[in-house]
Amino acid sequence: DGGITQSPKYLFRKEGQNVTLSCEQNLNHDAMYWYRQDPGQGLRLIYYSQIVNDFQKGDIAEGYSVSREKKESFPLTVTSAQKNPTAFYLCASNLRGLPQETQYFGPGTRLLVL
Amino acid sequence: AQSVAQPEDQVNVAEGNPLTVKCTYSVSGNPYLFWYVQYPNRGLQFLLKYITGDNLVKGSYGFEAEFNKSQTSFHLKKPSALVSDSALYFCAVRDLNYGGATNKLIFGTGTLLAVQP
């Protein structure tokens, strides 16, 4: 997990509420990613960013939003439009986004709905 | 379509015995393959990757994987299992449809490895 921090470790969301998950990396990586993990489904890509002030939708972007104002930070907001937000959220990064590069992951945030 | 399959939800092995966790893939072009391990409520830890070259790749914690192009497989192996190896293992392949500059990974559904003492 070293180099990528995610907070909080657990997050509780009330119905109709937006919540923001933090992801910070000190690896000087250009590319950052958000994945959602559900039991038995592997990881699915929500959003990714190759460079500051630019990001792209992944496979399951609906109900989520992101920003990339700083190279080291890539926060994810789970909006009230996401009807099934309960999951384990993983942030990842790699140096430039080249195919041979290893992608490193943070420790994750578990989001639960009250 | 690019895909990865891990045909076993769970693999059971006795401590000290060799272990194999299976992975098959489907991509157009040359594959970039990765193995990760996840302990409960933790992030994914990188074990090893195949990019090109030698078909036998050695990684962390004594794990290795054999790339077999004809069988489109990338099975994870370890000669002697430890109880501490018990975890969830993910195989992943780079999704070439996202373009050369994006390292999006397609993950298998994971295999739970249980090593009995």
Short mmCIF file of C-alpha atoms in Angstrom, two decimals:
data_model
loop_
_atom_site.label_atom_id
_atom_site.label_comp_id
_atom_site.label_asym_id
_atom_site.label_seq_id
_atom_site.Cartn_x
_atom_site.Cartn_y
_atom_site.Cartn_z
CA ASP A 1 0.00 0.00 0.00
CA GLY A 2 2.98 2.30 0.46
CA GLY A 3 2.83 5.70 -1.22
CA ILE A 4 -0.93 5.86 -1.68
CA THR A 5 -3.21 6.84 1.17
CA GLN A 6 -6.98 6.69 1.26
CA SER A 7 -9.27 8.13 3.87
CA PRO A 8 -11.39 7.44 5.68
CA LYS A 9 -11.06 3.68 6.11
CA TYR A 10 -14.82 3.40 6.71
CA LEU A 11 -17.47 5.86 5.55
CA PHE A 12 -21.18 5.90 6.24
CA ARG A 13 -23.59 7.58 3.89
CA LYS A 14 -27.13 8.64 4.61
CA GLU A 15 -29.72 8.53 1.86
CA GLY A 16 -29.58 11.60 -0.36
CA GLN A 17 -26.14 12.57 0.84
CA ASN A 18 -23.00 13.13 -1.21
CA VAL A 19 -19.77 11.81 0.28
CA THR A 20 -16.18 12.30 -0.80
CA LEU A 21 -13.40 9.71 -0.61
CA SER A 22 -9.86 10.97 -0.45
CA CYS A 23 -6.89 9.56 -2.39
CA GLU A 24 -3.38 11.00 -2.10
CA GLN A 25 -0.14 9.67 -3.56
CA ASN A 26 3.47 10.73 -3.01
CA LEU A 27 4.91 8.59 -5.81
CA ASN A 28 4.99 11.44 -8.35
CA HIS A 29 2.70 9.40 -10.59
CA ASP A 30 0.85 11.07 -13.43
CA ALA A 31 -1.99 8.55 -13.80
CA MET A 32 -4.57 7.81 -11.13
CA TYR A 33 -7.61 5.53 -11.05
CA TRP A 34 -10.68 4.74 -9.00
CA TYR A 35 -12.04 1.18 -8.86
CA ARG A 36 -15.06 -0.27 -7.16
CA GLN A 37 -14.89 -3.77 -5.69
CA ASP A 38 -17.98 -5.87 -5.04
CA PRO A 39 -17.90 -9.47 -3.81
CA GLY A 40 -17.47 -11.96 -6.63
CA GLN A 41 -17.17 -9.28 -9.32
CA GLY A 42 -13.54 -8.30 -9.30
CA LEU A 43 -12.68 -4.63 -9.71
CA ARG A 44 -14.46 -2.23 -12.03
CA LEU A 45 -13.09 1.11 -13.22
CA ILE A 46 -15.04 4.22 -12.22
CA TYR A 47 -12.83 7.12 -13.39
CA TYR A 48 -9.25 7.67 -14.38
CA SER A 49 -6.96 10.63 -14.88
CA GLN A 50 -3.81 10.77 -16.99
CA ILE A 51 -2.82 14.32 -16.06
CA VAL A 52 -3.80 17.21 -13.85
CA ASN A 53 -7.09 18.91 -14.78
CA ASP A 54 -8.10 16.04 -17.04
CA PHE A 55 -10.08 12.87 -16.28
CA GLN A 56 -12.15 10.31 -18.16
CA LYS A 57 -15.11 8.10 -17.35
CA GLY A 58 -14.51 4.44 -16.81
CA ASP A 59 -16.98 1.59 -17.12
CA ILE A 60 -19.29 2.54 -14.23
CA ALA A 61 -19.06 6.35 -13.86
CA GLU A 62 -22.77 7.04 -13.34
CA GLY A 63 -23.44 8.48 -9.90
CA TYR A 64 -19.81 9.41 -9.30
CA SER A 65 -17.68 12.50 -9.89
CA VAL A 66 -13.98 13.29 -9.56
CA SER A 67 -11.53 16.17 -9.76
CA ARG A 68 -7.80 16.36 -10.40
CA GLU A 69 -6.61 19.79 -9.33
CA LYS A 70 -3.27 18.54 -8.03
CA LYS A 71 -1.00 15.79 -9.28
CA GLU A 72 -0.97 13.99 -5.94
CA SER A 73 -4.71 14.09 -5.25
CA PHE A 74 -7.71 12.44 -6.93
CA PRO A 75 -10.84 12.62 -4.75
CA LEU A 76 -13.97 10.68 -5.61
CA THR A 77 -17.46 11.93 -4.77
CA VAL A 78 -20.25 9.42 -4.49
CA THR A 79 -23.40 11.36 -5.25
CA SER A 80 -26.97 10.71 -4.22
CA ALA A 81 -27.57 9.53 -7.79
CA GLN A 82 -25.56 6.37 -7.05
CA LYS A 83 -28.31 4.09 -5.81
CA ASN A 84 -26.16 1.20 -4.72
CA PRO A 85 -22.99 2.73 -3.28
CA THR A 86 -22.14 0.05 -0.74
CA ALA A 87 -18.77 -1.31 -1.86
CA PHE A 88 -15.04 -1.25 -1.27
CA TYR A 89 -13.38 1.62 -3.18
CA LEU A 90 -9.79 1.39 -4.30
CA CYS A 91 -7.58 4.15 -5.63
CA ALA A 92 -4.57 3.29 -7.79
CA SER A 93 -1.80 5.03 -9.67
CA ASN A 94 1.02 4.38 -12.06
CA LEU A 95 3.85 6.51 -13.38
CA ARG A 96 2.66 7.64 -16.80
CA GLY A 97 -0.15 5.28 -17.76
CA LEU A 98 2.01 3.18 -20.08
CA PRO A 99 0.96 -0.43 -20.63
CA GLN A 100 3.99 -2.07 -19.08
CA GLU A 101 3.85 -0.08 -15.86
CA THR A 102 2.72 -1.62 -12.60
CA GLN A 103 -0.38 -0.11 -11.09
CA TYR A 104 -0.16 0.41 -7.32
CA PHE A 105 -3.15 0.45 -5.01
CA GLY A 106 -4.12 2.26 -1.84
CA PRO A 107 -5.58 0.51 1.23
CA GLY A 108 -9.18 1.20 0.26
CA THR A 109 -12.28 2.83 1.73
CA ARG A 110 -15.34 0.81 2.65
CA LEU A 111 -18.55 2.74 2.05
CA LEU A 112 -21.69 1.70 3.88
CA VAL A 113 -25.19 3.07 3.63
CA LEU A 114 -27.12 3.89 6.80
CA ALA B 1 -13.54 -8.31 -26.20
CA GLN B 2 -10.69 -8.39 -23.72
CA SER B 3 -11.32 -10.63 -20.75
CA VAL B 4 -9.77 -12.55 -17.90
CA ALA B 5 -11.10 -15.72 -16.31
CA GLN B 6 -10.23 -17.27 -12.99
CA PRO B 7 -12.08 -20.57 -13.14
CA GLU B 8 -11.77 -21.45 -9.45
CA ASP B 9 -13.52 -19.44 -6.76
CA GLN B 10 -11.44 -21.18 -4.10
CA VAL B 11 -8.31 -23.28 -3.98
CA ASN B 12 -7.47 -25.38 -0.92
CA VAL B 13 -3.96 -26.65 -0.31
CA ALA B 14 -2.04 -28.03 2.64
CA GLU B 15 0.91 -26.10 4.00
CA GLY B 16 4.14 -27.21 2.37
CA ASN B 17 2.43 -28.46 -0.78
CA PRO B 18 2.77 -26.70 -4.14
CA LEU B 19 -0.04 -24.38 -5.15
CA THR B 20 -1.46 -23.24 -8.48
CA VAL B 21 -4.01 -20.50 -9.05
CA LYS B 22 -5.32 -20.52 -12.60
CA CYS B 23 -5.86 -17.63 -14.98
CA THR B 24 -6.77 -17.53 -18.65
CA TYR B 25 -7.09 -14.45 -20.80
CA SER B 26 -8.45 -13.23 -24.11
CA VAL B 27 -6.88 -10.19 -25.78
CA SER B 28 -6.10 -9.03 -29.25
CA GLY B 29 -2.39 -8.49 -29.64
CA ASN B 30 0.32 -9.10 -27.08
CA PRO B 31 -0.94 -9.37 -23.51
CA TYR B 32 0.32 -7.50 -20.48
CA LEU B 33 -0.57 -9.69 -17.49
CA PHE B 34 -0.49 -9.03 -13.76
CA TRP B 35 -1.10 -10.88 -10.50
CA TYR B 36 -2.18 -9.14 -7.31
CA VAL B 37 -2.93 -10.40 -3.80
CA GLN B 38 -5.48 -8.94 -1.40
CA TYR B 39 -5.69 -9.57 2.33
CA PRO B 40 -8.99 -8.91 4.13
CA ASN B 41 -10.01 -5.26 4.10
CA ARG B 42 -6.76 -4.22 2.46
CA GLY B 43 -5.75 -2.88 -0.92
CA LEU B 44 -4.22 -4.97 -3.68
CA GLN B 45 -0.53 -5.79 -3.50
CA PHE B 46 1.41 -6.36 -6.71
CA LEU B 47 3.02 -9.81 -7.03
CA LEU B 48 4.39 -10.03 -10.56
CA LYS B 49 3.80 -9.19 -14.21
CA TYR B 50 4.48 -10.49 -17.69
CA ILE B 51 5.31 -7.93 -20.34
CA THR B 52 7.60 -9.76 -22.74
CA GLY B 53 10.52 -12.18 -22.73
CA ASP B 54 10.94 -15.21 -20.49
CA ASN B 55 7.73 -17.17 -20.03
CA LEU B 56 8.50 -17.88 -16.37
CA VAL B 57 8.14 -14.75 -14.28
CA LYS B 58 9.35 -14.59 -10.70
CA GLY B 59 7.74 -12.26 -8.21
CA SER B 60 7.34 -11.37 -4.57
CA TYR B 61 7.04 -13.80 -1.63
CA GLY B 62 8.31 -16.78 -3.64
CA PHE B 63 5.51 -16.67 -6.22
CA GLU B 64 6.05 -17.24 -9.91
CA ALA B 65 3.81 -17.42 -12.95
CA GLU B 66 4.09 -19.18 -16.26
CA PHE B 67 2.94 -17.44 -19.41
CA ASN B 68 1.63 -19.87 -22.02
CA LYS B 69 0.68 -18.19 -25.26
CA SER B 70 -0.80 -21.25 -26.96
CA GLN B 71 -3.10 -21.94 -24.01
CA THR B 72 -3.65 -18.21 -23.28
CA SER B 73 -2.90 -18.87 -19.63
CA PHE B 74 -0.93 -17.19 -16.89
CA HIS B 75 -1.14 -19.49 -13.87
CA LEU B 76 0.29 -18.40 -10.53
CA LYS B 77 2.44 -20.93 -8.71
CA LYS B 78 4.44 -21.44 -5.56
CA PRO B 79 6.52 -24.54 -4.75
CA SER B 80 5.64 -24.67 -1.06
CA ALA B 81 2.54 -22.97 0.36
CA LEU B 82 2.46 -21.13 3.69
CA VAL B 83 -0.56 -20.50 5.89
CA SER B 84 0.22 -16.79 5.51
CA ASP B 85 -0.36 -17.11 1.75
CA SER B 86 -4.09 -17.46 2.45
CA ALA B 87 -5.70 -14.49 0.69
CA LEU B 88 -7.66 -13.43 -2.39
CA TYR B 89 -5.69 -13.49 -5.62
CA PHE B 90 -6.52 -11.47 -8.72
CA CYS B 91 -5.29 -11.91 -12.24
CA ALA B 92 -5.48 -8.86 -14.52
CA VAL B 93 -4.77 -7.98 -18.13
CA ARG B 94 -4.27 -4.57 -19.61
CA ASP B 95 -7.24 -3.47 -21.69
CA LEU B 96 -5.82 -2.59 -25.10
CA ASN B 97 -9.16 -1.14 -26.24
CA TYR B 98 -8.58 1.87 -24.01
CA GLY B 99 -5.67 2.98 -26.12
CA GLY B 100 -1.93 2.82 -25.70
CA ALA B 101 -1.65 5.59 -23.18
CA THR B 102 -4.04 4.25 -20.58
CA ASN B 103 -3.15 1.39 -18.30
CA LYS B 104 -6.68 0.32 -17.47
CA LEU B 105 -6.72 -3.21 -16.10
CA ILE B 106 -9.38 -5.85 -16.56
CA PHE B 107 -9.58 -8.02 -13.46
CA GLY B 108 -10.69 -11.57 -12.97
CA THR B 109 -13.24 -12.28 -10.24
CA GLY B 110 -10.57 -13.48 -7.85
CA THR B 111 -9.60 -16.82 -6.33
CA LEU B 112 -9.58 -17.36 -2.61
CA LEU B 113 -6.55 -19.37 -1.57
CA ALA B 114 -6.91 -21.28 1.69
CA VAL B 115 -3.78 -22.94 3.04
CA GLN B 116 -4.42 -25.42 5.83
CA PRO B 117 -1.79 -26.01 8.52
#
